[in-house]
Amino acid sequence: MAIEQVCPAGVLPSEEWVTGYYGPEPIYEGEALAKAIIETVERLTK
């Protein structure tokens, strides 16, 4: 199951945003996903 299928809407940035902010390589998509997951967990545990 992909993270995109279980995260609430609006948690993950768009592919265009990730490419523009981080870069086009897959490692940057992973970095953006990790950041989104961490921020969501922090928000939910407060």
PDB file of C-alpha atoms in Angstrom:
ATOM      1  CA  MET A   1       0.000   0.000   0.000  1.00  0.00           C
ATOM      2  CA  ALA A   2       1.341   3.416  -0.941  1.00  0.00           C
ATOM      3  CA  ILE A   3       1.507   6.275   1.542  1.00  0.00           C
ATOM      4  CA  GLU A   4      -0.570   8.349  -0.862  1.00  0.00           C
ATOM      5  CA  GLN A   5      -3.479   5.951  -0.274  1.00  0.00           C
ATOM      6  CA  VAL A   6      -3.547   6.283   3.513  1.00  0.00           C
ATOM      7  CA  CYS A   7      -2.527   9.876   4.250  1.00  0.00           C
ATOM      8  CA  PRO A   8      -5.307  12.392   4.770  1.00  0.00           C
ATOM      9  CA  ALA A   9      -5.965  14.746   1.879  1.00  0.00           C
ATOM     10  CA  GLY A  10      -3.636  17.730   1.823  1.00  0.00           C
ATOM     11  CA  VAL A  11      -0.824  16.072   3.782  1.00  0.00           C
ATOM     12  CA  LEU A  12       1.388  15.241   0.839  1.00  0.00           C
ATOM     13  CA  PRO A  13       2.718  17.957  -1.446  1.00  0.00           C
ATOM     14  CA  SER A  14       2.030  17.685  -5.159  1.00  0.00           C
ATOM     15  CA  GLU A  15       4.605  16.141  -7.465  1.00  0.00           C
ATOM     16  CA  GLU A  16       5.060  19.522  -9.155  1.00  0.00           C
ATOM     17  CA  TRP A  17       5.772  21.204  -5.827  1.00  0.00           C
ATOM     18  CA  VAL A  18       8.299  18.536  -4.820  1.00  0.00           C
ATOM     19  CA  THR A  19      10.086  18.808  -8.162  1.00  0.00           C
ATOM     20  CA  GLY A  20      10.184  22.597  -7.961  1.00  0.00           C
ATOM     21  CA  TYR A  21      11.249  22.799  -4.313  1.00  0.00           C
ATOM     22  CA  TYR A  22      13.550  19.799  -3.903  1.00  0.00           C
ATOM     23  CA  GLY A  23      14.458  18.577  -7.385  1.00  0.00           C
ATOM     24  CA  PRO A  24      13.452  15.892  -9.886  1.00  0.00           C
ATOM     25  CA  GLU A  25      15.365  12.916  -8.480  1.00  0.00           C
ATOM     26  CA  PRO A  26      13.563  10.124  -6.556  1.00  0.00           C
ATOM     27  CA  ILE A  27      15.584  10.830  -3.394  1.00  0.00           C
ATOM     28  CA  TYR A  28      13.876  14.210  -3.153  1.00  0.00           C
ATOM     29  CA  GLU A  29      10.429  12.632  -3.376  1.00  0.00           C
ATOM     30  CA  GLY A  30      11.422  10.423  -0.452  1.00  0.00           C
ATOM     31  CA  GLU A  31      12.597  13.449   1.504  1.00  0.00           C
ATOM     32  CA  ALA A  32       9.294  15.241   0.910  1.00  0.00           C
ATOM     33  CA  LEU A  33       7.310  12.145   1.930  1.00  0.00           C
ATOM     34  CA  ALA A  34       9.346  11.726   5.108  1.00  0.00           C
ATOM     35  CA  LYS A  35       8.830  15.362   6.047  1.00  0.00           C
ATOM     36  CA  ALA A  36       5.072  15.124   5.445  1.00  0.00           C
ATOM     37  CA  ILE A  37       4.807  11.959   7.536  1.00  0.00           C
ATOM     38  CA  ILE A  38       6.810  13.417  10.424  1.00  0.00           C
ATOM     39  CA  GLU A  39       4.784  16.634  10.439  1.00  0.00           C
ATOM     40  CA  THR A  40       1.525  14.663  10.414  1.00  0.00           C
ATOM     41  CA  VAL A  41       2.582  12.415  13.293  1.00  0.00           C
ATOM     42  CA  GLU A  42       3.736  15.421  15.316  1.00  0.00           C
ATOM     43  CA  ARG A  43       0.443  17.200  14.688  1.00  0.00           C
ATOM     44  CA  LEU A  44      -1.609  14.143  15.648  1.00  0.00           C
ATOM     45  CA  THR A  45       0.325  13.487  18.858  1.00  0.00           C
ATOM     46  CA  LYS A  46      -0.008  16.993  20.302  1.00  0.00           C
TER      47      LYS A  46
END
